[in-house]
Structure formats: C-alpha cells, structure tokens
C-alpha cells in the first residue's frame, strides 16, 4: 500500500512559498512511493461558491488519503478537527505566522488568526518547521516537531519535465550560469516581494558609496521599483520564467533585514539560498536563520553593524577570485544542506513514521528507499 498524501496550500502551485515547500517535491514524492492524492488551494480570495466547491472536493479527497500535509493554511477549528479525525495531519510552518507582521492591516484581527494557527499546531500529528525559531514555538503545542529548511532544486537528479507539468508547475533548476559574464561591472542584486523592499534602505548608503568608487550596478528584481537618493538602480519586474536567470545575473546577493522586527526572525533565509545555489556569495543581516546558512568569510558575509555593509561588499567588489571561491563554497553548501536531494529523505522519513503508527488506515503503507 502506498502512503496517500493530500496537500493543502494557501496559494497556487507556482506561488511562493507553495513552490518551494510543496510543488517542486511532487514528482520526487511519487518516485519514492508516495501517492499524491491532490493539491487543494484554500484561501480567503475564494468566493463563497468556490469555497463550497473546494470543501466538497476536500471531503472526497480525504476518503482516499492517509496523511494531510497542510502548508500553512489557517483552517477553522472544526475543519482541523475533521482532518485529524480522518487522517494523520502534518502542519508545515515556514513563517512566524504567530507574530504580527510589520505589514499587517489594522483592519484585520490578528489575535483570531493566531488562535487558528495555535489550534492547528496543537491538533497536528506532526509539525514541520522551516527553522529552529519556528520549531521552538511549535514545540509549545506539538510533541513531534521536525525542522526541514526551505530548499531549491539544484538539478542533481534527472527527471522528466512533464512530470511537473502534470501539476501545472514549471520546474525551476538552480545552477551556476554557464560561463562568466564579461560586463566590466559588478552586479549587486536583490530579489523579493514589494513588502520587503523597505529593508534595502539600510544598504542604500553603502551602495551609493560603492557606485561612486567602482563600476557597480545595483539590480532589484521585484513586483515594484525601489529607489534611493543618489543611487542608480536597475529595477526589473519579477517574472517566474526569468527568476533563476535574474539571480544568475547577480555577482553578489543581498539580504538585509531589521534585527528589531520579531516577524523577520522566522524567515527561512530563502534569498540567501537562491543566491548561493547559483554560485553567488551573499551578504546578509545577522538575523535569525541567516547565521546558520552563511559561514562568514567562507561562503558569504554577515552584517551586524551598519558600516559592515560597505566593508564586506567592497571586499567582494574588488576581488573577483574571492567571489568565485566563495560562490563555489556557497553552491556546495546548498547542494549538501538545502537542495531537494538533501531534504527529500527528511519528508519521506516523517511520512514513514506516521504511516507505521497504529490505529490509522495507513498502518501497512510502505515507502521505497530513497
């Protein structure tokens, strides 16, 4: 009997963070002996009619499922109870959903949202946390918490691209670019959502000095432009089709964060992982999980004081061999610790444990060795 897993996601299969916590793994799960029952999108943007249709579909899929993998969907308590009565439930936590975000609308009731998240954590058979900070919170509600970082597909395994298209998903493979661009300038880049553009302001003064001293291009890939006084910025609209190529176009990647913003402590360092996966060193704020991804002076630099943005970035701008050396180590770090190949066995081990526990329909389910 194959373990049958139903995935619940808050956004479509090609939207973050669904892409990197669920979608990219689906064919690999199937190859390992997991039956992917369905991927069901549930969010507040659905109309009442769509929500009713989704709920009916969910009930039908539950009959064929052994495990429900809930990727951060804040379900009403009665739905959480229904899921746990029918199946083993895994709640996937990749953000500090229990902390009010800096961008939270004052019109929304955050206390109610937190109660829903806490209830889901407490009624799950297991919680997957994207980092130790999230895991520490989840342990207040669950006895089984597993840390699995957010990773990327580094292309170590050959797989038919059509297998991804079955789920309306385009495979993204993060590799270093072929050959080295001869631009005559160093590209310092950032990629992310418009909500996070504000954190670039803390790097603005350093970037301005670098442009005055050296041939430096500042490139920002996002859904909105970023500007800073006295700084020339190349703003490029984000697109899924060009995301990997855009990251490959950087020579150095940036990830500034505010150390005093509690919500940011739950970030999984994904920007850093993207940069490093394509062989680029990152310079990032020493906040949260960033310190466990970057080894300063080895595969990137961490910034704890404002003046370090300029010193670390200028060192990399002036030393191309150092950038290449760090980029090579950065790539190796991701392949070893943050790639689909490295992380897949951790998901499979959890599915195996849940399927082997007595009193559930999946008692006899088996997974092929991977």
Short mmCIF file of C-alpha atoms in Angstrom, two decimals:
data_model
loop_
_atom_site.label_atom_id
_atom_site.label_comp_id
_atom_site.label_asym_id
_atom_site.label_seq_id
_atom_site.Cartn_x
_atom_site.Cartn_y
_atom_site.Cartn_z
CA UNK A 1 0.00 0.00 0.00
CA UNK A 2 1.36 3.39 -0.98
CA UNK A 3 1.08 6.26 1.53
CA UNK A 4 -1.56 8.60 0.19
CA UNK A 5 -0.91 12.29 0.89
CA UNK A 6 -3.29 15.18 0.34
CA UNK A 7 -1.64 18.61 0.17
CA UNK A 8 -3.40 21.80 1.26
CA UNK A 9 -1.83 25.08 0.13
CA UNK A 10 -2.75 28.76 0.59
CA UNK A 11 -1.73 29.77 -2.93
CA UNK A 12 -1.42 28.18 -6.36
CA UNK A 13 1.33 25.65 -7.12
CA UNK A 14 3.57 28.29 -8.74
CA UNK A 15 3.31 30.84 -5.94
CA UNK A 16 5.77 31.20 -3.10
CA UNK A 17 6.02 29.53 -0.76
CA UNK A 18 3.98 26.69 -2.25
CA UNK A 19 6.57 26.25 -4.99
CA UNK A 20 9.44 25.55 -2.65
CA UNK A 21 7.67 23.74 0.19
CA UNK A 22 5.35 21.54 -1.89
CA UNK A 23 5.25 21.76 -5.69
CA UNK A 24 8.89 21.06 -6.52
CA UNK A 25 8.78 17.83 -4.48
CA UNK A 26 5.66 16.23 -6.00
CA UNK A 27 7.31 14.07 -8.72
CA UNK A 28 10.08 13.09 -6.30
CA UNK A 29 7.49 12.02 -3.74
CA UNK A 30 5.82 9.87 -6.37
CA UNK A 31 9.11 8.26 -7.38
CA UNK A 32 9.68 7.38 -3.73
CA UNK A 33 6.36 5.55 -3.48
CA UNK A 34 4.06 8.32 -2.23
CA UNK A 35 0.66 8.70 -3.88
CA UNK A 36 -0.10 12.41 -4.26
CA UNK A 37 -3.89 12.44 -3.90
CA UNK A 38 -4.36 16.09 -4.79
CA UNK A 39 -3.13 19.63 -4.19
CA UNK A 40 -6.01 21.77 -2.91
CA UNK A 41 -5.79 25.56 -2.74
CA UNK A 42 -7.68 27.17 0.15
CA UNK A 43 -7.57 30.90 0.82
CA UNK A 44 -9.71 33.93 1.61
CA UNK A 45 -9.76 35.06 -2.01
CA UNK A 46 -12.12 32.25 -2.98
CA UNK A 47 -15.76 33.21 -3.49
CA UNK A 48 -18.40 31.50 -1.31
CA UNK A 49 -19.27 29.24 -4.23
CA UNK A 50 -15.61 28.37 -4.86
CA UNK A 51 -15.06 27.74 -1.17
CA UNK A 52 -18.04 25.38 -1.00
CA UNK A 53 -16.82 23.51 -4.08
CA UNK A 54 -13.32 23.29 -2.59
CA UNK A 55 -14.68 21.91 0.67
CA UNK A 56 -16.65 19.21 -1.14
CA UNK A 57 -13.53 18.29 -3.11
CA UNK A 58 -11.58 18.20 0.14
CA UNK A 59 -14.05 15.79 1.71
CA UNK A 60 -13.86 13.50 -1.32
CA UNK A 61 -10.05 13.54 -1.27
CA UNK A 62 -9.96 12.81 2.46
CA UNK A 63 -11.56 9.41 1.83
CA UNK A 64 -8.56 8.47 -0.29
CA UNK A 65 -5.87 9.95 1.96
CA UNK A 66 -3.72 8.71 4.82
CA UNK A 67 -1.88 11.96 5.52
CA UNK A 68 -2.96 15.58 5.11
CA UNK A 69 0.01 17.91 4.56
CA UNK A 70 -1.22 21.39 5.46
CA UNK A 71 1.19 24.02 4.19
CA UNK A 72 0.36 26.96 6.48
CA UNK A 73 -3.36 27.14 5.65
CA UNK A 74 -5.21 28.73 8.63
CA UNK A 75 -8.25 26.46 8.76
CA UNK A 76 -11.26 26.92 11.06
CA UNK A 77 -11.12 24.74 14.16
CA UNK A 78 -13.92 22.44 13.01
CA UNK A 79 -12.04 21.71 9.79
CA UNK A 80 -8.84 20.95 11.71
CA UNK A 81 -10.83 18.54 13.91
CA UNK A 82 -12.32 16.88 10.83
CA UNK A 83 -8.89 16.38 9.27
CA UNK A 84 -7.35 14.91 12.42
CA UNK A 85 -10.32 12.55 12.83
CA UNK A 86 -9.82 11.14 9.33
CA UNK A 87 -6.06 11.22 8.73
CA UNK A 88 -2.67 11.93 10.14
CA UNK A 89 -2.07 15.68 9.83
CA UNK A 90 1.23 17.46 9.16
CA UNK A 91 1.28 21.24 9.58
CA UNK A 92 4.06 22.96 7.63
CA UNK A 93 5.23 26.23 9.23
CA UNK A 94 7.69 28.31 7.19
CA UNK A 95 6.99 31.79 8.58
CA UNK A 96 6.37 33.32 12.00
CA UNK A 97 2.61 33.24 11.49
CA UNK A 98 2.23 33.64 15.27
CA UNK A 99 3.87 37.10 15.20
CA UNK A 100 2.08 40.13 13.80
CA UNK A 101 3.89 41.07 10.55
CA UNK A 102 5.08 44.62 10.03
CA UNK A 103 2.73 44.82 7.01
CA UNK A 104 -0.38 43.53 8.85
CA UNK A 105 -3.53 45.55 8.15
CA UNK A 106 -5.01 47.16 11.29
CA UNK A 107 -8.45 46.21 9.93
CA UNK A 108 -7.69 42.51 10.42
CA UNK A 109 -7.97 40.65 13.73
CA UNK A 110 -4.51 39.19 14.32
CA UNK A 111 -5.43 37.61 17.66
CA UNK A 112 -8.05 35.48 15.90
CA UNK A 113 -5.54 34.45 13.24
CA UNK A 114 -3.02 33.45 15.91
CA UNK A 115 -5.60 31.33 17.72
CA UNK A 116 -6.31 29.47 14.48
CA UNK A 117 -2.59 28.80 13.92
CA UNK A 118 -2.08 27.66 17.51
CA UNK A 119 -5.06 25.32 17.24
CA UNK A 120 -3.70 23.84 14.01
CA UNK A 121 -0.29 23.27 15.60
CA UNK A 122 -1.85 21.62 18.62
CA UNK A 123 -4.07 19.28 16.60
CA UNK A 124 -1.44 18.16 14.09
CA UNK A 125 0.24 14.77 14.42
CA UNK A 126 3.49 16.44 13.38
CA UNK A 127 4.76 19.93 12.64
CA UNK A 128 7.43 20.72 10.07
CA UNK A 129 9.22 23.97 10.88
CA UNK A 130 11.44 25.83 8.45
CA UNK A 131 13.99 26.76 11.13
CA UNK A 132 14.76 26.44 14.84
CA UNK A 133 12.98 29.68 15.78
CA UNK A 134 9.72 28.38 14.32
CA UNK A 135 10.35 24.95 15.82
CA UNK A 136 10.78 26.39 19.32
CA UNK A 137 7.34 27.99 19.08
CA UNK A 138 5.72 24.86 17.63
CA UNK A 139 7.09 22.72 20.48
CA UNK A 140 4.74 24.56 22.81
CA UNK A 141 1.87 22.82 21.02
CA UNK A 142 3.23 19.63 19.45
CA UNK A 143 5.40 16.79 20.73
CA UNK A 144 6.63 15.96 17.23
CA UNK A 145 8.38 18.86 15.53
CA UNK A 146 10.81 18.35 12.66
CA UNK A 147 12.99 21.10 11.19
CA UNK A 148 13.16 21.00 7.38
CA UNK A 149 14.58 24.15 5.73
CA UNK A 150 13.20 25.65 2.57
CA UNK A 151 15.29 24.35 -0.31
CA UNK A 152 15.68 24.51 -4.07
CA UNK A 153 16.06 22.03 -6.89
CA UNK A 154 19.77 22.11 -7.75
CA UNK A 155 19.39 19.73 -10.69
CA UNK A 156 21.32 16.85 -9.18
CA UNK A 157 18.69 14.34 -10.33
CA UNK A 158 17.36 13.86 -13.85
CA UNK A 159 13.58 13.80 -14.05
CA UNK A 160 11.06 14.14 -16.89
CA UNK A 161 9.87 17.77 -17.03
CA UNK A 162 6.41 16.53 -18.00
CA UNK A 163 6.07 15.11 -14.51
CA UNK A 164 5.94 18.68 -13.16
CA UNK A 165 3.54 19.90 -15.83
CA UNK A 166 1.01 17.35 -14.60
CA UNK A 167 0.62 19.62 -11.59
CA UNK A 168 0.66 22.80 -13.72
CA UNK A 169 4.11 23.53 -12.36
CA UNK A 170 7.24 24.53 -14.26
CA UNK A 171 10.40 23.00 -12.85
CA UNK A 172 12.99 25.53 -11.70
CA UNK A 173 16.58 24.35 -11.51
CA UNK A 174 19.13 26.47 -9.69
CA UNK A 175 22.59 26.07 -11.20
CA UNK A 176 25.54 28.41 -11.69
CA UNK A 177 25.38 30.20 -15.06
CA UNK A 178 27.36 28.73 -17.91
CA UNK A 179 30.46 30.82 -18.48
CA UNK A 180 31.26 34.10 -16.76
CA UNK A 181 29.75 37.33 -17.98
CA UNK A 182 32.29 39.91 -19.08
CA UNK A 183 30.34 43.03 -18.18
CA UNK A 184 33.13 45.18 -16.82
CA UNK A 185 30.97 45.93 -13.79
CA UNK A 186 29.90 44.10 -10.67
CA UNK A 187 26.19 43.45 -10.20
CA UNK A 188 24.92 43.60 -6.63
CA UNK A 189 21.40 42.20 -6.64
CA UNK A 190 18.28 41.66 -4.57
CA UNK A 191 15.14 39.68 -5.39
CA UNK A 192 11.90 39.61 -3.42
CA UNK A 193 8.36 40.82 -2.88
CA UNK A 194 7.44 44.52 -2.69
CA UNK A 195 6.62 44.22 1.04
CA UNK A 196 10.30 43.63 1.75
CA UNK A 197 11.81 46.39 -0.39
CA UNK A 198 11.93 48.68 2.64
CA UNK A 199 14.80 46.70 4.16
CA UNK A 200 17.04 47.71 1.26
CA UNK A 201 17.12 51.27 2.61
CA UNK A 202 19.67 50.25 5.25
CA UNK A 203 22.08 49.20 2.47
CA UNK A 204 21.40 52.28 0.33
CA UNK A 205 24.22 54.46 1.75
CA UNK A 206 26.82 51.71 1.22
CA UNK A 207 25.61 51.04 -2.33
CA UNK A 208 25.81 54.75 -3.14
CA UNK A 209 29.45 54.91 -1.99
CA UNK A 210 30.28 51.79 -4.00
CA UNK A 211 28.82 53.30 -7.16
CA UNK A 212 30.89 56.43 -6.61
CA UNK A 213 34.11 54.42 -6.20
CA UNK A 214 33.65 51.48 -8.56
CA UNK A 215 31.74 50.21 -11.57
CA UNK A 216 28.80 48.72 -9.72
CA UNK A 217 25.28 48.02 -10.94
CA UNK A 218 22.54 47.71 -8.34
CA UNK A 219 19.81 45.41 -9.63
CA UNK A 220 16.47 44.89 -7.92
CA UNK A 221 14.01 42.25 -9.11
CA UNK A 222 10.57 42.69 -7.63
CA UNK A 223 6.93 43.47 -8.28
CA UNK A 224 7.60 47.17 -7.57
CA UNK A 225 10.57 49.50 -8.07
CA UNK A 226 12.99 50.55 -5.35
CA UNK A 227 14.70 53.93 -5.34
CA UNK A 228 17.27 55.56 -3.07
CA UNK A 229 18.61 59.14 -3.20
CA UNK A 230 21.82 59.45 -5.22
CA UNK A 231 21.76 55.79 -6.30
CA UNK A 232 21.24 54.44 -9.80
CA UNK A 233 19.08 51.34 -9.60
CA UNK A 234 18.20 48.88 -12.34
CA UNK A 235 14.66 47.78 -11.46
CA UNK A 236 13.44 44.67 -13.24
CA UNK A 237 9.89 43.34 -12.85
CA UNK A 238 9.84 39.86 -11.33
CA UNK A 239 8.66 37.01 -13.52
CA UNK A 240 8.55 33.31 -12.77
CA UNK A 241 10.02 32.40 -16.15
CA UNK A 242 13.11 34.59 -15.58
CA UNK A 243 13.58 34.20 -11.83
CA UNK A 244 16.54 31.82 -11.97
CA UNK A 245 18.21 33.76 -14.79
CA UNK A 246 17.80 37.00 -12.83
CA UNK A 247 19.51 35.52 -9.78
CA UNK A 248 22.25 34.11 -12.01
CA UNK A 249 22.86 37.64 -13.33
CA UNK A 250 24.00 38.83 -9.89
CA UNK A 251 27.62 38.75 -8.77
CA UNK A 252 26.70 39.35 -5.13
CA UNK A 253 23.32 38.82 -3.46
CA UNK A 254 21.82 40.96 -0.71
CA UNK A 255 19.51 40.05 2.17
CA UNK A 256 19.11 42.96 4.59
CA UNK A 257 16.66 42.57 7.48
CA UNK A 258 15.69 44.59 10.54
CA UNK A 259 17.08 42.85 13.66
CA UNK A 260 14.41 44.53 15.79
CA UNK A 261 11.46 43.19 13.79
CA UNK A 262 10.23 39.97 15.52
CA UNK A 263 8.44 38.62 12.46
CA UNK A 264 11.69 38.53 10.48
CA UNK A 265 13.31 36.14 12.95
CA UNK A 266 11.11 33.44 11.45
CA UNK A 267 12.37 33.93 7.89
CA UNK A 268 13.96 30.85 6.35
CA UNK A 269 16.78 32.67 4.55
CA UNK A 270 15.43 31.77 1.14
CA UNK A 271 17.02 34.69 -0.72
CA UNK A 272 20.42 33.58 0.54
CA UNK A 273 19.74 30.02 -0.57
CA UNK A 274 18.74 31.21 -4.05
CA UNK A 275 21.93 33.24 -4.45
CA UNK A 276 24.16 30.51 -3.11
CA UNK A 277 22.52 27.80 -5.24
CA UNK A 278 23.65 29.57 -8.42
CA UNK A 279 27.16 30.04 -7.07
CA UNK A 280 26.96 33.61 -5.79
CA UNK A 281 28.15 34.82 -2.37
CA UNK A 282 25.58 36.57 -0.20
CA UNK A 283 25.90 39.47 2.19
CA UNK A 284 23.08 39.35 4.72
CA UNK A 285 21.93 40.74 8.03
CA UNK A 286 22.90 38.63 11.02
CA UNK A 287 19.27 37.90 11.83
CA UNK A 288 17.59 34.59 12.58
CA UNK A 289 18.48 31.60 10.45
CA UNK A 290 20.89 33.60 8.25
CA UNK A 291 23.70 32.85 10.69
CA UNK A 292 23.24 29.10 10.26
CA UNK A 293 23.36 29.30 6.45
CA UNK A 294 26.29 31.67 5.98
CA UNK A 295 29.79 30.93 7.26
CA UNK A 296 31.38 34.39 7.28
CA UNK A 297 34.41 34.62 5.04
CA UNK A 298 33.71 31.15 3.62
CA UNK A 299 30.51 31.34 1.56
CA UNK A 300 29.39 34.91 2.28
CA UNK A 301 29.31 37.60 4.95
CA UNK A 302 27.01 38.52 7.83
CA UNK A 303 26.32 42.11 8.82
CA UNK A 304 25.67 43.09 12.42
CA UNK A 305 26.78 46.76 12.24
CA UNK A 306 25.74 49.34 9.58
CA UNK A 307 29.31 50.07 8.44
CA UNK A 308 29.87 46.39 7.64
CA UNK A 309 27.66 46.63 4.55
CA UNK A 310 30.27 48.80 2.86
CA UNK A 311 33.33 46.89 4.05
CA UNK A 312 32.01 43.43 3.14
CA UNK A 313 30.55 44.47 -0.19
CA UNK A 314 33.63 46.44 -1.23
CA UNK A 315 35.87 43.47 -0.43
CA UNK A 316 33.83 41.32 -2.81
CA UNK A 317 33.53 44.02 -5.47
CA UNK A 318 37.32 44.39 -5.65
CA UNK A 319 38.21 40.69 -5.54
CA UNK A 320 36.75 38.58 -8.36
CA UNK A 321 38.72 35.43 -7.39
CA UNK A 322 37.30 35.73 -3.85
CA UNK A 323 33.77 36.00 -5.27
CA UNK A 324 34.32 32.87 -7.33
CA UNK A 325 35.82 30.96 -4.42
CA UNK A 326 33.01 31.92 -2.07
CA UNK A 327 30.44 31.24 -4.77
CA UNK A 328 31.78 27.71 -5.22
CA UNK A 329 31.56 27.07 -1.48
CA UNK A 330 28.10 28.62 -1.39
CA UNK A 331 26.87 26.26 -4.08
CA UNK A 332 28.34 23.27 -2.23
CA UNK A 333 26.57 24.36 0.96
CA UNK A 334 23.19 24.42 -0.75
CA UNK A 335 23.66 21.10 -2.53
CA UNK A 336 24.65 19.47 0.75
CA UNK A 337 22.06 21.02 3.07
CA UNK A 338 19.33 22.92 1.19
CA UNK A 339 18.67 21.00 -2.03
CA UNK A 340 15.69 18.83 -2.92
CA UNK A 341 18.03 15.83 -2.95
CA UNK A 342 19.24 16.61 0.59
CA UNK A 343 15.82 17.41 2.08
CA UNK A 344 13.61 14.80 0.37
CA UNK A 345 14.64 11.95 2.72
CA UNK A 346 13.54 14.01 5.72
CA UNK A 347 9.99 14.33 4.35
CA UNK A 348 9.91 10.64 3.47
CA UNK A 349 11.12 9.63 6.93
CA UNK A 350 8.29 11.60 8.53
CA UNK A 351 5.69 10.09 6.19
CA UNK A 352 7.10 6.66 7.03
CA UNK A 353 6.81 7.26 10.77
CA UNK A 354 3.23 8.47 10.50
CA UNK A 355 2.22 5.54 8.32
CA UNK A 356 3.69 3.00 10.71
CA UNK A 357 1.87 4.24 13.79
CA UNK A 358 -1.05 2.03 14.89
CA UNK A 359 -4.69 2.95 14.71
CA UNK A 360 -4.67 4.66 11.36
CA UNK A 361 -5.58 3.42 7.85
CA UNK A 362 -2.01 3.73 6.65
CA UNK A 363 -0.56 1.15 9.06
CA UNK A 364 0.69 -1.06 6.26
CA UNK A 365 1.81 1.71 3.91
CA UNK A 366 5.37 1.48 2.63
CA UNK A 367 7.84 3.86 1.06
CA UNK A 368 10.51 2.86 -1.39
CA UNK A 369 14.02 3.50 -0.16
CA UNK A 370 15.44 6.74 -1.47
#
